[in-house]
Amino acid sequence: MCSVVGYVGHRQSCSLILDGLSRLEYRGYDSSGFACIDTQTRHLGCTKAVGRLSNLVQLLQKEPINGNVGIGHTRWSTHGIPSERNAHPHFDCHKKMAVVHNGIIENYQILKAALQGEGHLFSSDTDTEVIVHVFEQEYAQTESAKEAVLRTVEQLQGAYACVLILEDQPDKLIGIRKSSPLCVGRGKNEMFIASDVLAFSGQVEEVAFFPQETFAFVAADAVEAYDFLGNPVSLFFEKLDALWITAEKEGHEHFMLKEIYEQKSAIYKTVASCSSLGASLWEKSGISSDAMKAIKRIKIIGCGTSWHAGRIAEFFFEETTGISTTAALASEFRYRTFFPESDTLYIAISQSGETADTLEVVRMLRQHGQTVLALTNVASSTLVRECGGFLLTQAGPEMAVASTKAFTTQIAALYWLSQRIAYERGKITQEAFEHAQDALLVAGEFLENGIDSYKHQIFEKLASFYANFETFIFLGRHISYPFALEAALKLKEIAYVFSQAYPAGELKHGPLALVDDQTPVCIFSHPDPAIYQKILSNAQEVASRKGRILSFSFEGQKELQTLSEHSFIFPTIHPHLSVIAMTGVMQILMYAIAKARGCEIDRPRNLAKSVTVE
Ligand code: F6R
């Protein structure tokens, strides 16, 4: 997604804003721009560049613009191609005010046509530009910035986090938030505004999040905030967790590699944090122990990798607690007929806690009075603020666009929760619950041991071999099917290889026609002997069509290993935890293939880390 950063204070805004943008570049990166009120001329100066942020940095090094109040932006285009013309900031007709924006203005075409009819001159193809022209119009009429904001937000439909800078109010910025996240960082006689606290990069110790549908005048020493009805609101400043602002690669070539290696410890921290909750779990999760006992259905909502974690967790909840569980894609759930049910627990999963599709479902569910538990990695996220309760994963900052440790910690937390609910409902003993927590840590060990055992083979031999194929099929059964979905997603997003995951049983209903010696078939086995036998039959179907099998198998599964061109072998473990054991090797393999294909890895083309628009 796009990122906005603003600064107002006593220092030069340019370097601080560029530094902030570089920390947020993971969110979107096809063009960027900077504007500030020039200290000498007192007018707005602006520079924009297409491509990486480094292009903007170079331009500003050659021709600096000095000013203590400025705004900046990195863009991930939605409306209008990546170009200098479409890069933010966007200006009013007289170049007296400018805006940077993250989100989508859904009714921009209608607004633009009306404004053009009144003589406004537009310079871009973006939806964003209407914001500053609507504001210009209203400011001219009301001569009050507050009134103008109120009239502007009345007209804008969609989601937006934006920052306005006005030449005639050179000591402040205006931040406006509807749905998309926006926060303000407070320093000593200086303030930052940004889409994500990471932008503050060790510059401030306190941060406040704009509540939904609010705006604020942010000066160096004060913040004056209002809701969309014009009522004053207080922003609540809290201390920033240093961990979240100092994420570095620590000697690894990519964040993704570092994050893959962090998984054992992240699982450990997640289990420790969950179990430290004790009886306070029910209070934190917003559902009492009695209500938990009465639950008849669990519905999990998420997108992408978080949805895959939810699909995996269906097996945990159904088989451990006996509660019927389904995981739905947020983007689909929202547009289906909704049946409110009082005995359903909703779990909204999101690493970032800012994914627009997931948040919109949460808002709809809450409007219907449903119980929604957030499972997220970011304690300060919108998801935590908008759900009735929350459970946190402890993955730490995940910087690579492709999710790795967030996935395993989501699985660990969901597995832990299923065991905890089963214990609360009298399905398992305390001893069994404690054993399950230990087993999670063992699964984390297996994950890391798997990486250690196979990394040389993968980097030295397998990656260059598999990097030559343009299509892959992934097969799994039972819990290894959603795991196959996740593996296929990883290969698509970081190696740009078309890959399709199927439930292995579906093979003969169509996809078998695709099997030939040009399409590797990656089979994820299952420790359960009955399911393994079925997977083996599927592997035989592939082998007899000259398919090249790469398998993830468990000790003793000799037949599958023999049918495979390559096989990774894992210690036998409970089926529910088998996916954790396989995760490290799966991710390293996809990473190594992407590297062998010369891909960008941490910042795949067209993708953004935090998808804050629907
Ligand atoms: C894939 C990936 C995405 C995210 C998805 C949801 O590697 O990272 O598919 O899982 O965009 O993001 P969150 O979990 O932040 O809601």
XYZ file of C-alpha atoms in Angstrom, residues 267-281 284 375 390-394 409-410 412-417 420 433 437 440:
34
model
C 6.840 -19.999 18.250
C 8.409 -20.238 21.694
C 7.557 -16.605 22.479
C 4.002 -17.023 21.207
C 3.375 -20.117 23.327
C 4.949 -18.453 26.371
C 2.859 -15.326 25.887
C -0.386 -17.283 25.414
C 0.186 -19.504 28.424
C 1.195 -16.549 30.609
C -2.360 -15.248 30.200
C -3.739 -17.921 32.517
C -7.334 -17.213 33.474
C -7.079 -13.659 32.093
C -7.317 -15.189 28.609
C -8.545 -10.448 27.122
C -5.502 -12.796 16.319
C -7.512 -10.168 21.144
C -4.765 -12.745 21.255
C -1.283 -11.752 20.105
C 1.270 -13.708 18.149
C 4.848 -12.846 19.079
C 3.036 -18.142 14.972
C -0.588 -17.917 13.834
C 0.979 -22.020 17.004
C -1.470 -19.587 18.623
C -4.492 -21.260 17.012
C -3.278 -24.711 18.026
C -2.720 -23.434 21.565
C -6.184 -21.837 21.629
C -7.101 -24.294 25.761
C -3.026 -29.434 27.685
C 2.140 -26.825 24.755
C 4.308 -27.074 19.990
